[in-house]
Coordinates of C-alpha atoms in Angstrom, one line a residue:
M244 CA 12.6 51.6 -35.4
D245 CA 10.9 49.0 -33.4
Q246 CA 14.2 47.8 -32.2
E247 CA 15.2 51.2 -31.1
R248 CA 11.9 51.5 -29.3
K249 CA 12.5 48.2 -27.5
D250 CA 16.0 49.3 -26.5
L251 CA 14.6 52.6 -25.2
Q252 CA 11.9 50.8 -23.2
K253 CA 14.6 48.6 -21.7
R254 CA 16.7 51.6 -20.8
I255 CA 13.6 53.3 -19.3
V256 CA 12.9 50.2 -17.3
K257 CA 16.5 49.9 -16.1
L258 CA 16.5 53.6 -15.2
E259 CA 13.3 53.2 -13.3
E260 CA 14.8 50.2 -11.5
E261 CA 18.0 52.2 -10.7
N262 CA 15.9 55.1 -9.7
G263 CA 13.9 52.9 -7.3
Q264 CA 17.1 51.5 -5.9
L265 CA 18.5 55.0 -5.5
K266 CA 15.3 56.0 -3.7
S267 CA 15.6 52.9 -1.5
D268 CA 19.3 53.7 -0.7
L269 CA 18.4 57.3 -0.1
D270 CA 15.8 56.3 2.4
V271 CA 18.3 54.1 4.1
Y272 CA 20.9 56.9 4.2
K273 CA 18.3 59.3 5.4
T274 CA 17.2 57.0 8.2
I275 CA 20.9 56.6 9.2
Y276 CA 21.4 60.3 9.0
L277 CA 18.3 61.2 11.0
H278 CA 18.8 58.5 13.7
A279 CA 22.6 58.3 13.9
P280 CA 23.9 58.8 17.5
E281 CA 26.7 61.0 16.2
P282 CA 25.9 64.7 15.3
M283 CA 25.9 65.2 11.5
I284 CA 25.7 68.6 9.9
L285 CA 25.6 69.9 6.3
L286 CA 27.3 73.3 5.7
D287 CA 27.2 75.5 2.6
S288 CA 30.3 77.1 1.1
Q289 CA 30.0 79.9 3.7
N290 CA 30.0 77.3 6.5
R291 CA 26.3 78.1 7.3
F292 CA 24.1 75.3 8.5
I293 CA 22.0 73.8 5.8
D294 CA 20.8 70.7 7.7
A295 CA 21.5 68.8 10.9
N296 CA 20.3 65.5 12.3
G297 CA 18.6 65.1 15.7
A298 CA 21.9 64.2 17.4
A299 CA 23.3 67.5 16.2
E300 CA 20.4 69.4 17.7
V301 CA 20.9 67.7 21.0
F302 CA 24.6 68.3 20.8
F303 CA 24.3 72.1 20.1
E304 CA 21.3 72.3 22.4
M305 CA 19.5 74.2 19.6
D306 CA 16.8 73.2 17.0
L307 CA 17.5 73.2 13.2
S308 CA 15.7 76.4 12.5
K309 CA 17.9 78.3 14.9
L310 CA 21.0 76.5 13.7
R311 CA 20.3 77.7 10.1
S312 CA 20.9 81.2 11.3
K313 CA 24.4 80.3 12.5
T314 CA 27.7 79.4 11.0
F315 CA 29.8 76.5 12.3
F316 CA 32.5 79.0 13.2
D317 CA 30.1 80.7 15.6
F318 CA 30.6 77.7 17.9
L319 CA 34.3 77.3 17.6
Y320 CA 36.2 78.1 20.8
M321 CA 39.8 79.3 20.7
S322 CA 40.2 77.8 17.2
P323 CA 41.1 79.3 13.8
Y324 CA 38.1 79.9 11.5
N325 CA 39.8 78.9 8.3
G326 CA 40.5 75.4 9.2
F327 CA 38.5 73.6 6.4
E328 CA 39.0 75.8 3.3
H329 CA 42.3 74.5 2.3
E330 CA 41.4 70.9 2.2
E331 CA 41.2 69.2 -1.2
K332 CA 37.9 68.4 -2.8
G333 CA 36.6 64.9 -2.2
S334 CA 39.1 64.5 0.7
I335 CA 38.2 63.6 4.3
F336 CA 39.7 65.8 7.0
K337 CA 39.9 64.9 10.7
D338 CA 40.6 67.4 13.4
E339 CA 39.9 68.1 17.1
R340 CA 38.1 71.3 18.1
L341 CA 36.5 72.9 21.1
I342 CA 32.9 73.9 20.8
E343 CA 31.3 76.6 23.0
L344 CA 27.6 76.5 23.3
E345 CA 25.3 79.5 23.9
D346 CA 25.3 78.9 27.7
G347 CA 29.1 78.9 27.8
K348 CA 29.5 75.1 28.1
I349 CA 32.7 73.8 26.4
K350 CA 32.8 70.5 24.6
Q351 CA 35.7 68.8 23.0
V352 CA 34.9 67.0 19.6
E353 CA 36.6 65.1 16.9
V354 CA 35.5 66.6 13.5
Y355 CA 35.3 64.5 10.4
V356 CA 35.0 66.8 7.3
F357 CA 33.9 65.5 3.9
R358 CA 34.5 68.2 1.3
D359 CA 32.2 68.5 -1.8
L360 CA 30.4 65.3 -0.9
F361 CA 27.5 67.4 -2.1
P362 CA 27.9 70.3 -4.5
K363 CA 29.2 73.5 -2.9
S364 CA 28.8 72.0 0.6
S365 CA 30.6 70.2 3.3
F366 CA 29.4 67.3 5.3
L367 CA 30.6 67.1 9.0
I368 CA 30.4 64.3 11.5
L369 CA 31.1 65.3 15.1
K370 CA 32.2 62.9 17.8
D371 CA 31.9 64.2 21.4
V372 CA 35.1 63.1 23.2
T373 CA 34.7 65.5 26.2
S374 CA 34.2 62.6 28.7
H375 CA 37.0 60.6 27.2
K376 CA 39.4 63.5 27.2
R377 CA 38.5 64.3 30.8
L378 CA 39.2 60.7 31.8
E379 CA 42.4 60.7 29.9
W380 CA 43.4 64.0 31.5
E381 CA 42.5 62.7 35.0
R382 CA 44.5 59.6 34.4
T383 CA 47.5 61.7 33.3
M384 CA 47.1 63.9 36.4
H385 CA 46.6 60.9 38.7
L386 CA 49.7 59.3 37.2
E387 CA 51.7 62.5 37.7
L388 CA 50.3 62.8 41.2
F389 CA 51.2 59.2 42.0
N390 CA 54.7 59.7 40.7
K391 CA 55.1 62.8 42.8
I392 CA 53.8 61.1 45.9
F393 CA 55.8 57.9 45.2
N394 CA 59.0 59.8 44.9
Q395 CA 58.5 62.5 47.6
I396 CA 56.7 60.6 50.4
I397 CA 58.9 60.1 53.5
D398 CA 57.7 56.6 54.1
G399 CA 59.2 53.8 52.0
L400 CA 57.2 52.5 49.0
I401 CA 57.9 49.3 47.1
L402 CA 56.1 48.0 43.9
F403 CA 56.5 44.3 43.2
D404 CA 54.9 41.8 41.0
E405 CA 53.0 38.6 41.7
S406 CA 56.3 36.7 41.9
G407 CA 57.7 39.0 44.5
N408 CA 60.2 40.7 42.2
I409 CA 60.7 44.3 43.0
V410 CA 59.7 46.6 40.1
N411 CA 60.3 49.9 41.7
A412 CA 61.1 51.6 45.0
N413 CA 60.9 55.2 46.1
P414 CA 64.0 57.2 47.1
S415 CA 63.0 57.2 50.8
F416 CA 63.1 53.4 51.0
C417 CA 66.4 53.2 49.1
K418 CA 67.9 55.7 51.5
L419 CA 66.6 53.9 54.6
M420 CA 68.0 50.6 53.5
G421 CA 71.2 52.0 51.9
I422 CA 70.5 50.4 48.6
A423 CA 70.8 51.9 45.1
E424 CA 67.6 51.9 43.1
E425 CA 69.2 50.0 40.3
T426 CA 70.3 47.3 42.7
L427 CA 67.0 47.1 44.4
S428 CA 65.1 46.6 41.1
E429 CA 67.1 43.5 40.5
L430 CA 66.1 41.9 43.8
S431 CA 63.2 39.8 45.0
F432 CA 61.3 41.0 48.1
H433 CA 62.2 37.9 50.1
Q434 CA 65.9 38.8 49.8
L435 CA 65.4 41.7 52.1
F436 CA 64.4 39.2 54.9
S437 CA 67.2 37.6 56.8
E438 CA 67.4 33.8 57.2
N439 CA 65.9 34.1 60.6
E440 CA 63.0 36.2 59.2
Q441 CA 62.1 33.9 56.3
G442 CA 59.3 32.4 58.3
K443 CA 57.7 35.8 58.7
Y444 CA 58.1 36.4 55.0
R445 CA 56.2 33.2 54.2
H446 CA 53.5 34.3 56.6
F447 CA 53.3 37.7 55.0
W448 CA 53.1 36.2 51.5
E449 CA 50.4 33.7 52.4
S450 CA 48.3 36.4 54.1
L451 CA 48.7 38.5 51.0
Q452 CA 47.6 35.7 48.7
E453 CA 44.6 34.7 50.8
T454 CA 43.2 38.2 51.8
G455 CA 44.8 40.5 49.2
S456 CA 46.4 42.6 52.0
F457 CA 48.8 42.5 54.9
F458 CA 49.5 44.8 57.9
G459 CA 52.1 44.1 60.5
E460 CA 55.7 44.7 61.7
V461 CA 58.6 43.3 59.7
Q462 CA 62.4 43.3 60.0
L463 CA 64.4 44.0 56.8
T464 CA 68.1 43.5 56.4
W465 CA 70.6 44.6 53.8
G466 CA 74.2 44.0 54.7
Q467 CA 74.8 45.5 58.2
N468 CA 71.8 47.6 58.0
V469 CA 68.8 46.2 60.0
K470 CA 65.6 48.2 60.1
F471 CA 62.2 47.6 61.6
F472 CA 59.1 48.7 59.7
E473 CA 55.3 48.9 60.0
M474 CA 54.3 47.5 56.6
S475 CA 50.9 47.8 54.9
T476 CA 50.5 45.9 51.6
S477 CA 47.7 46.0 49.1
S478 CA 47.3 43.9 45.9
K479 CA 47.0 45.1 42.3
V480 CA 46.7 48.8 43.0
Y481 CA 48.7 49.8 39.9
N482 CA 49.0 47.9 36.6
G483 CA 48.4 44.6 38.5
L484 CA 51.3 45.3 40.9
Y485 CA 51.5 45.0 44.7
I486 CA 52.5 48.0 46.7
S487 CA 53.9 48.1 50.2
I488 CA 54.0 51.2 52.4
L489 CA 56.8 50.9 55.0
R490 CA 57.1 53.2 58.0
D491 CA 60.5 53.1 59.8
I492 CA 60.0 52.3 63.5
T493 CA 63.6 51.3 64.2
E494 CA 64.1 54.2 66.6
K495 CA 60.7 53.5 68.3
K496 CA 61.7 49.8 68.7
N497 CA 65.1 50.8 70.2
M498 CA 63.3 53.2 72.6
E499 CA 60.8 50.5 73.6
Q500 CA 63.7 48.1 74.2
E501 CA 65.5 50.7 76.3
K502 CA 62.3 51.3 78.2
L503 CA 61.9 47.6 78.8
N504 CA 65.6 47.5 80.0
S505 CA 64.9 50.5 82.2
E506 CA 61.8 49.0 83.6
E507 CA 63.6 45.8 84.3
K508 CA 66.3 47.7 86.2
F509 CA 63.6 49.6 88.1
R510 CA 61.9 46.3 89.0
K511 CA 65.2 44.9 90.3
V512 CA 65.7 48.0 92.4
F513 CA 62.0 48.1 93.3
H514 CA 61.8 44.6 94.6
G515 CA 65.4 44.4 95.9
T516 CA 65.5 47.4 98.2
F517 CA 65.1 47.0 101.9
D518 CA 62.7 50.0 102.1
G519 CA 59.0 49.6 101.3
M520 CA 58.0 51.1 98.0
L521 CA 54.4 51.8 97.0
L522 CA 53.4 52.9 93.4
W523 CA 50.0 54.5 93.3
K524 CA 47.9 57.0 91.3
E525 CA 44.9 59.2 91.7
V526 CA 41.7 58.3 90.0
S527 CA 38.6 60.5 89.9
K528 CA 35.0 60.1 88.9
K529 CA 33.6 62.5 86.3
G530 CA 36.7 64.7 86.7
K531 CA 35.7 66.0 90.2
D532 CA 38.6 66.4 92.5
R533 CA 36.4 65.8 95.6
N534 CA 35.7 62.3 94.3
R535 CA 39.4 61.4 93.8
K536 CA 40.6 58.2 95.3
V537 CA 43.9 56.3 95.4
S538 CA 44.5 53.3 93.3
I539 CA 47.4 51.0 94.2
V540 CA 49.6 50.1 91.2
D541 CA 52.2 47.9 93.0
V542 CA 54.0 47.3 96.3
N543 CA 57.4 45.8 96.6
D544 CA 58.3 42.7 98.7
A545 CA 59.8 44.8 101.5
G546 CA 56.6 46.9 101.6
L547 CA 54.4 43.9 101.9
S548 CA 56.6 42.6 104.8
I549 CA 56.5 46.0 106.6
L550 CA 52.7 46.2 106.2
N551 CA 52.3 42.5 107.0
V552 CA 50.2 42.0 103.8
K553 CA 50.4 38.8 101.8
S554 CA 50.0 40.2 98.3
C555 CA 49.6 43.5 96.4
S556 CA 46.1 42.3 95.2
D557 CA 44.9 42.3 98.9
L558 CA 45.5 46.1 99.0
Q559 CA 44.3 46.7 95.4
E560 CA 41.0 44.9 96.1
G561 CA 40.5 46.4 99.5
K562 CA 40.7 43.0 101.3
V563 CA 43.2 44.5 103.8
L564 CA 42.7 48.0 105.2
L565 CA 45.5 49.8 107.0
Y566 CA 45.0 52.6 109.5
L567 CA 47.2 55.4 110.8
I568 CA 46.8 56.7 114.4
D569 CA 47.3 60.3 115.5
Q570 CA 45.8 62.6 118.1
E571 CA 42.6 62.9 116.1
G572 CA 42.1 59.2 115.9
K573 CA 42.3 56.5 113.1
H574 CA 42.7 57.4 109.5
E575 CA 42.6 55.1 106.5
F576 CA 46.2 54.9 105.2
L577 CA 45.7 55.5 101.5
S578 CA 43.4 58.6 102.1
Y579 CA 45.9 60.0 104.6
L580 CA 48.7 59.3 102.2
Q581 CA 46.9 61.2 99.4
N582 CA 46.0 64.2 101.7
T583 CA 49.6 64.6 102.9
F584 CA 50.8 64.3 99.3
V585 CA 48.3 67.0 98.1
N586 CA 49.1 69.3 101.0
G587 CA 52.8 69.0 100.4
E588 CA 53.7 67.3 103.7
D589 CA 56.5 64.9 103.2
G590 CA 59.0 62.9 105.2
T591 CA 56.4 62.3 107.9
I592 CA 56.7 59.7 110.7
V593 CA 53.3 58.2 111.6
R594 CA 52.0 55.5 113.9
M595 CA 50.4 52.6 112.0
E596 CA 48.3 49.8 113.2
V597 CA 49.7 46.6 111.6
D598 CA 48.3 43.2 112.7
K599 CA 47.1 44.6 116.0
Q600 CA 50.6 46.1 116.7
I601 CA 51.6 49.7 116.5
K602 CA 54.5 50.5 114.2
N603 CA 56.2 53.8 113.6
I604 CA 56.4 54.3 109.8
E605 CA 58.4 57.0 108.1
F606 CA 57.4 57.8 104.5
Y607 CA 58.0 60.4 101.8
S608 CA 56.6 60.6 98.3
K609 CA 57.8 61.5 94.8
R610 CA 55.4 62.9 92.2
N611 CA 55.1 61.5 88.6
I612 CA 58.0 59.1 88.4
F613 CA 55.9 57.7 85.6
Q614 CA 53.0 59.5 83.9
D615 CA 50.4 60.1 86.6
V616 CA 52.1 57.4 88.8
H617 CA 53.5 58.5 92.2
L618 CA 56.1 56.7 94.4
T619 CA 55.9 56.5 98.2
I620 CA 59.0 55.1 100.0
F621 CA 58.4 54.0 103.6
R622 CA 60.3 52.2 106.3
D623 CA 59.7 50.8 109.8
V624 CA 61.5 53.1 112.2
T625 CA 60.0 51.6 115.4
E626 CA 63.3 50.1 116.6
R627 CA 65.3 53.1 115.5
L628 CA 63.1 55.4 117.5
K629 CA 63.5 53.1 120.5
M630 CA 67.2 53.2 120.1
E631 CA 67.2 57.0 119.7
D632 CA 65.2 57.3 122.9
Q633 CA 67.6 55.0 124.7
L634 CA 70.5 57.1 123.4
R635 CA 68.8 60.2 124.7
K636 CA 68.3 58.6 128.1
S637 CA 71.9 57.4 128.1
D638 CA 73.2 60.8 127.3
M639 CA 71.1 62.3 130.0
L640 CA 72.3 59.6 132.4
N641 CA 75.9 60.5 131.5
V642 CA 75.2 64.1 132.3
I643 CA 73.5 63.3 135.5
G644 CA 76.3 60.9 136.4
E645 CA 78.9 63.5 136.0
L646 CA 76.8 66.0 138.0
A647 CA 76.2 63.4 140.7
A648 CA 79.9 62.5 140.9
G649 CA 80.7 66.2 141.5
I650 CA 77.9 66.6 144.1
A651 CA 79.0 63.4 145.9
H652 CA 82.6 64.6 146.0
E653 CA 81.6 68.0 147.4
I654 CA 79.4 66.4 150.0
R655 CA 81.6 63.6 151.2
N656 CA 84.6 65.8 152.0
P657 CA 82.8 68.0 154.6
M658 CA 80.8 65.0 155.8
T659 CA 84.0 63.1 156.6
S660 CA 85.1 66.0 158.8
L661 CA 81.7 66.1 160.5
K662 CA 81.7 62.4 161.3
G663 CA 85.3 62.6 162.7
F664 CA 84.6 65.5 165.0
I665 CA 81.3 64.1 166.1
Q666 CA 83.1 60.9 167.1
L667 CA 85.6 62.9 169.1
L668 CA 82.9 64.9 170.8
K669 CA 81.0 61.8 171.6
G670 CA 83.9 60.4 173.5
S671 CA 84.7 63.6 175.4
V672 CA 81.3 65.0 176.2
D673 CA 78.9 63.2 178.5
G674 CA 75.1 63.4 178.6
Y675 CA 74.5 63.9 174.9
S676 CA 74.9 60.4 173.6
M677 CA 71.3 60.3 172.2
Y678 CA 71.9 63.5 170.2
F679 CA 75.2 62.2 168.9
N680 CA 73.5 58.9 167.8
I681 CA 70.8 60.9 165.9
I682 CA 73.4 63.0 164.3
M683 CA 75.5 59.9 163.2
A684 CA 72.3 58.2 161.9
E685 CA 71.4 61.2 159.8
L686 CA 75.0 61.5 158.5
E687 CA 74.9 57.8 157.6
R688 CA 71.6 58.5 155.7
I689 CA 73.3 61.3 153.9
E690 CA 76.1 59.0 153.0
S691 CA 73.6 56.5 151.7
I692 CA 72.0 59.1 149.4
V693 CA 75.5 60.1 148.2
N694 CA 76.2 56.5 147.4
E695 CA 73.0 56.4 145.3
F696 CA 74.4 59.3 143.4
L697 CA 77.6 57.4 142.8
V698 CA 75.5 54.5 141.3
L699 CA 74.6 56.9 138.6
S700 CA 78.1 58.3 138.2
K701 CA 80.1 55.2 137.6
P702 CA 79.8 51.4 137.4
Q703 CA 79.7 49.8 140.8
V704 CA 81.3 46.6 141.8
V705 CA 78.2 44.4 142.3
H706 CA 78.4 41.0 144.1
Y707 CA 75.7 38.7 142.7
K708 CA 74.6 35.6 144.6
M709 CA 71.6 33.2 144.8
F710 CA 69.2 34.8 147.2
N711 CA 65.5 34.3 148.0
V712 CA 63.5 37.1 146.4
V713 CA 60.6 36.4 148.7
Q714 CA 62.8 37.1 151.7
I715 CA 64.0 40.3 150.1
M716 CA 60.4 41.4 149.6
K717 CA 59.5 40.5 153.3
E718 CA 62.4 42.6 154.5
T719 CA 61.3 45.5 152.3
I720 CA 57.7 45.2 153.6
E721 CA 58.9 45.1 157.2
L722 CA 61.1 48.2 156.6
L723 CA 58.2 50.2 155.1
H724 CA 55.5 48.9 157.4
P725 CA 55.7 51.8 159.9
Q726 CA 55.2 54.3 157.0
A727 CA 52.3 52.3 155.7
M728 CA 50.7 52.2 159.1
M729 CA 51.0 56.0 159.5
E730 CA 49.2 56.4 156.1
N731 CA 46.5 53.8 157.1
I732 CA 47.5 51.6 154.2
Q733 CA 47.6 47.8 154.4
I734 CA 50.0 45.6 152.4
R735 CA 48.7 42.2 151.2
T736 CA 50.9 39.5 149.8
D737 CA 50.4 36.4 147.6
F738 CA 53.6 34.4 147.2
E739 CA 53.5 31.3 145.0
V740 CA 56.2 29.7 147.1
E741 CA 58.1 30.9 150.2
N742 CA 61.5 30.0 148.8
F743 CA 62.2 31.5 145.4
P744 CA 66.0 31.9 145.0
I745 CA 67.3 34.1 142.1
Y746 CA 70.8 35.2 141.1
C747 CA 70.9 38.9 142.0
E748 CA 72.4 41.6 144.2
P749 CA 70.0 41.5 147.1
N750 CA 70.6 45.1 148.3
Q751 CA 69.9 46.5 144.8
I752 CA 66.7 44.4 144.3
K753 CA 65.6 45.6 147.8
Q754 CA 66.3 49.2 146.7
V755 CA 64.0 48.7 143.6
F756 CA 61.2 47.2 145.8
I757 CA 61.5 50.1 148.3
N758 CA 61.3 52.7 145.5
I759 CA 58.2 51.2 144.0
I760 CA 56.3 50.4 147.2
K761 CA 57.3 53.8 148.7
N762 CA 55.9 55.5 145.6
A763 CA 52.7 53.5 146.0
I764 CA 52.2 54.5 149.6
E765 CA 52.8 58.2 148.8
V766 CA 50.3 58.4 145.9
M767 CA 47.4 56.4 147.6
P768 CA 44.6 57.8 149.7
K769 CA 44.3 56.5 153.2
G770 CA 42.5 53.2 153.9
R771 CA 43.5 51.5 150.6
F772 CA 45.5 48.3 149.9
I773 CA 48.8 47.5 148.2
T774 CA 48.8 44.0 146.8
I775 CA 52.1 42.2 146.1
T776 CA 52.4 38.9 144.3
I777 CA 55.4 36.8 143.4
S778 CA 55.1 33.9 140.8
R779 CA 57.1 32.0 138.3
L780 CA 56.9 33.2 134.7
K781 CA 57.5 30.5 132.1
K782 CA 60.5 28.4 133.1
H783 CA 63.4 30.8 133.7
F784 CA 61.8 34.0 135.1
V785 CA 60.1 35.3 138.2
K786 CA 57.4 37.9 138.1
V787 CA 57.0 40.4 141.0
S788 CA 53.8 42.5 140.7
I789 CA 53.1 45.5 143.0
Q790 CA 49.6 46.9 142.6
D791 CA 48.3 50.1 144.3
E792 CA 44.8 51.6 144.4
G793 CA 45.8 55.2 143.6
S794 CA 44.5 57.6 140.9
G795 CA 46.4 55.8 138.1
I796 CA 48.7 57.1 135.4
S797 CA 47.9 58.2 131.8
K798 CA 49.4 56.3 128.9
D799 CA 51.5 59.3 127.8
K800 CA 53.0 59.6 131.3
I801 CA 53.7 55.9 131.5
K802 CA 56.1 56.2 128.5
K803 CA 58.1 58.8 130.4
L804 CA 58.5 56.8 133.6
G805 CA 62.2 56.1 134.3
Q806 CA 63.4 59.2 132.6
P807 CA 65.7 61.4 134.7
F808 CA 63.9 64.0 136.9
Y809 CA 60.4 62.9 135.6
T810 CA 58.0 62.2 138.4
T811 CA 54.2 62.3 139.0
K812 CA 54.7 63.3 142.7
E813 CA 54.6 66.9 143.8
R814 CA 57.9 66.7 145.7
G815 CA 59.6 63.8 143.8
T816 CA 62.9 64.0 142.0
G817 CA 62.4 61.1 139.5
L818 CA 65.7 59.6 140.5
G819 CA 64.2 56.6 142.3
L820 CA 62.5 55.0 139.4
M821 CA 65.4 55.9 137.1
I822 CA 67.8 54.0 139.3
S823 CA 65.2 51.1 139.6
Y824 CA 65.0 50.8 135.8
K825 CA 68.8 50.8 135.6
I826 CA 69.2 48.1 138.2
I827 CA 66.6 45.7 136.7
K828 CA 68.1 46.2 133.2
E829 CA 71.5 45.3 134.6
H830 CA 70.0 42.1 136.1
G831 CA 68.7 41.2 132.6
G832 CA 65.1 41.9 133.5
K833 CA 62.3 44.3 132.6
I834 CA 59.8 46.7 134.3
E835 CA 56.4 47.0 132.7
V836 CA 53.6 49.3 134.0
E837 CA 49.9 48.8 133.6
S838 CA 47.5 51.6 134.8
E839 CA 43.9 52.7 134.6
L840 CA 42.9 56.2 135.6
G841 CA 40.8 56.1 138.8
K842 CA 41.6 52.5 139.6
G843 CA 45.4 52.3 140.2
T844 CA 48.7 51.1 138.8
V845 CA 50.5 47.8 138.7
F846 CA 54.3 47.6 138.4
H847 CA 55.5 44.2 137.0
V848 CA 59.1 43.4 137.7
M849 CA 60.4 40.5 135.6
L850 CA 63.7 39.0 136.6
P851 CA 65.7 36.0 135.3
I852 CA 66.1 33.2 137.9
D853 CA 69.7 32.8 136.9
K854 CA 71.2 35.5 134.7
R855 CA 74.4 33.5 134.4
R856 CA 72.8 31.5 131.6
K857 CA 73.8 33.6 128.6
K858 CA 70.7 33.1 126.5
I859 CA 68.3 34.0 129.5
Q860 CA 67.4 37.6 128.8
W861 CA 64.0 39.2 129.0
S862 CA 62.1 39.9 125.7
P863 CA 58.5 40.4 124.8
Q864 CA 58.4 36.8 123.5
T865 CA 59.0 35.6 127.0
K866 CA 55.5 36.5 128.1

């Protein structure tokens, strides 16, 4: 009996110890249950909420009292309601479900179901995998998107590892290089660089290792296929691999080369042509047309020579300014060029002041030979215009010569008859000898005039000899002295030497002196002076200057002197000066005229001392 009591007491003590341990374990489980981060819920056999921990209240966004009025199936979204009933007792069931909260928010959870862990109840642990699933979905979508872009982008794409071995390449790159994808995946990146390009490959690889990226132009070769690419490479963008994006610029490179070749050809033509070429463009401030100016791009060598400019930069920087001259005055060349270009005037000949000399420049322009760059071509036509003027004068002289020959022929025939009959009458009729002498003198004068016409009509046989030009002048002055006295005009002379022999035809030179001095007498008011000087010019020329004190001649009229039938006198014919110019030219000399309105005119006659010397011919450099 006592023994049984003792055994009972021991069992009671043991049970109390076990009970205490159970209470302690229960407190631990309860603490875990209440403070676990995962939602935990207890459902009855009808799947109604019996209990829920704090994490579950947060998850469902609802306190326990309200949860107890709900079933678990009330929160299931697009899921069957009989998902847990068929599970064996004491088993653990895992599933994924979508939970819809009262506000419509959807969460994705992993559900761990413990059947009959407690009598007639189920214990559920929920794991919110919404964020994880979203990340996984995004990763899948990104991978699919990457694959679509990788395979469909028109630029070439290459994936390669840290050893340079090609892992993958998109179809565009395979097509560009003409390589099968299977072949390409067996290659190393450096194999696409030719032997001559290996240095560039090393530079690319070193840059990639140092900075993790590379951007530049590369040339890739496979067989006979050579391509140029703009390549952008980044490191470890996908699974630790490198990716290169390659844009084909082969056609662009070829076009640039063709452009360079074209520009080189243009440069050769530009600088090799004999015409001046000027490239220029319009620049404006704030887009206002009225502020537009001309900017020089380039001038070729011929242009610099024509404009007498040392370098293009002198024009660009405004160190040299060029001016055009017209009836309205001086105009800055570039502004004039722009105005004529805008107004549509082209093919214009203008007078330009170049290094204190006047040149006749012909120019025309072409718009936009390059983008916003215009071309003006110009040439010096000064000599051409002089030649054209001489040709016009020559043509006119030919016409006048033919006319003069006809007139002389028609006059000489009846004049011969008149002279013959006058001589017969002179011998048979007495008392009229004075009249006959006057008639014969006038007939001889007519014959002299006719002979002047014949000078124009055909080349004359001229007998040159060394003759004193001072003596020719003295004879001319003596011949014209009576006419000068009648007009109350005095002739003054200033001869450097009294004996100045030149190789000439004396009568023709006398005719020139007569024409010039006679013109001076006729245009001067009474009581004035004619001054005649003769001096040596340089070594091989003599200069005869005849200066009057008349009203002077304008510059425009001076240019026309010597033209057929052009005269400044009311009753003049213009033939005298024309013949004089012709005679002096045939003697290898030159007539120059200086005049000032209101003060008078000076005729300078320059003659070679001995024209038999072949190289002795008057030119402006002789001055």
